[in-house]
Coordinates of C-alpha atoms in Angstrom, one line a residue:
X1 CA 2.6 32.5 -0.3
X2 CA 2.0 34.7 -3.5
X3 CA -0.2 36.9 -1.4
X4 CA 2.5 37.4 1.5
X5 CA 4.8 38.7 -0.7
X6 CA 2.4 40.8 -2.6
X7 CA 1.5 42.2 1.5
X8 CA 5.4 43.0 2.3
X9 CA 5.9 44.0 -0.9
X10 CA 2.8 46.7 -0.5
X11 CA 4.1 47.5 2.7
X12 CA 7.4 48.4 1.2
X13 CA 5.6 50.0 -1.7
X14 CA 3.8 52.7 0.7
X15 CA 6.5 53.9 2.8
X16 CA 8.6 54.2 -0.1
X17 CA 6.0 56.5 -1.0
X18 CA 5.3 57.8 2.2
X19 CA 9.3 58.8 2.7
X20 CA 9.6 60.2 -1.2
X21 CA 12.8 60.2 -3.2
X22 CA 16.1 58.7 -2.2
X23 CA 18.4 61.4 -1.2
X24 CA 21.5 62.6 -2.7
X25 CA 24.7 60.9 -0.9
X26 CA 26.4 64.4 -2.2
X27 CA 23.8 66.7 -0.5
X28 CA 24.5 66.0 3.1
X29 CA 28.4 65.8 2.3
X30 CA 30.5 63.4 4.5
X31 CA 26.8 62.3 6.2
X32 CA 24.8 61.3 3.0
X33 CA 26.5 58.1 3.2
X34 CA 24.6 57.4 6.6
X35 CA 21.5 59.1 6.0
X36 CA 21.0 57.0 2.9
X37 CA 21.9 53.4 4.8
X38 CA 19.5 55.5 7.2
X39 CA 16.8 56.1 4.8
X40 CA 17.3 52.0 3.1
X41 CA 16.6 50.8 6.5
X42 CA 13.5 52.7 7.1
X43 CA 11.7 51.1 4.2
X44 CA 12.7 47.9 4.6
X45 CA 11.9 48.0 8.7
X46 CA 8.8 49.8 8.5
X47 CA 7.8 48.7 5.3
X48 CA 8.0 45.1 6.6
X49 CA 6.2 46.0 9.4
X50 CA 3.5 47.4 8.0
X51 CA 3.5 45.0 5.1
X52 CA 3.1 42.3 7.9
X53 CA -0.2 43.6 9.5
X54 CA -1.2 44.0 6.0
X55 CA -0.4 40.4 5.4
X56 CA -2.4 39.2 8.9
X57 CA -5.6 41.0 7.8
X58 CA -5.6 39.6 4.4
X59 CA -5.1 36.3 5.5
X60 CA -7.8 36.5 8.0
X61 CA -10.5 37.3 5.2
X62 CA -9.1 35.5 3.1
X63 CA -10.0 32.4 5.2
X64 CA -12.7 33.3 7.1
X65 CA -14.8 34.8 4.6
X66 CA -13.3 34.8 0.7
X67 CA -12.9 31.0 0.6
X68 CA -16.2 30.2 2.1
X69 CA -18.3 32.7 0.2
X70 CA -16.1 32.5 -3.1
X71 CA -14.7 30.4 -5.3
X72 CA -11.2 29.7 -6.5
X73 CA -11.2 31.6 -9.6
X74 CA -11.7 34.7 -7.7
X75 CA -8.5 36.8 -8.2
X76 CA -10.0 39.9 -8.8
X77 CA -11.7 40.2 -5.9
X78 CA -9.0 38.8 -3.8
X79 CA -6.8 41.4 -5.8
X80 CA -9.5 44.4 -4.7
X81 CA -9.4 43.0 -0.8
X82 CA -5.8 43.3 -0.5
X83 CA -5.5 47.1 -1.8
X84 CA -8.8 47.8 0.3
X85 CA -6.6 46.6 3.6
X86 CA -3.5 48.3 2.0
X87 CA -5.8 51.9 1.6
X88 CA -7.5 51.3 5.2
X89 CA -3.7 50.7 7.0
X90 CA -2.3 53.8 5.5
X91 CA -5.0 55.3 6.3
X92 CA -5.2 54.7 9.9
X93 CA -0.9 54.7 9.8
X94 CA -1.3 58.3 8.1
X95 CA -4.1 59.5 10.6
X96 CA -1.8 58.2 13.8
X97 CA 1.3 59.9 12.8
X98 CA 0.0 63.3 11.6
X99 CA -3.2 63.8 13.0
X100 CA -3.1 62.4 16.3
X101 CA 0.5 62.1 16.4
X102 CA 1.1 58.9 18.2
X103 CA 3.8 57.8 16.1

């Protein structure tokens, strides 16, 4: 369960980063109101979303192949497997949207 969390929550943690700061509701005058319920959403959405697949991969390595080989103290290297999956989806996220732009 800790790792599932740790998955949305990385998720949610790169398209934060991905989107960049929260915009001023004053900026966009009577629409920043919208564009920031706009903006919340997106994260949380996408974030999930991507936080999900995140969460599939890990947990198919984790029990195919970290369990068997490993033993339970392993953190670390469970630790290093889930930001390895978290690098190789943004990757391939960033490389669909800008480069090939499929999203």
């Amino acid at each position: 369960m800790f790792w599932i969390i740790l998955s949305l929550f990385a998720g949610i943690t790169y398209m934060r980063l991905l989107l960049g700061k929260i915009p001023d509701e004053n900026s966009y005058k009577g629409l920043g109101f919208f564009l920031n319920l706009f903006y919340s959403f997106g994260i949380l959405y996408f974030g999930l979303i991507l936080g999900f697949s995140i969460a599939v991969l890990f947990f198919l390595i984790d029990h195919f192949l970290l369990r068997k080989k490993l033993n339970n103290n392993s953190l670390l290297i469970r630790f290093l497997t889930l930001f390895v999956i978290t690098l190789t989806i943004g990757i391939i996220h960033y490389i669909l949207e800008k480069v090939l732009d499929v999203i």
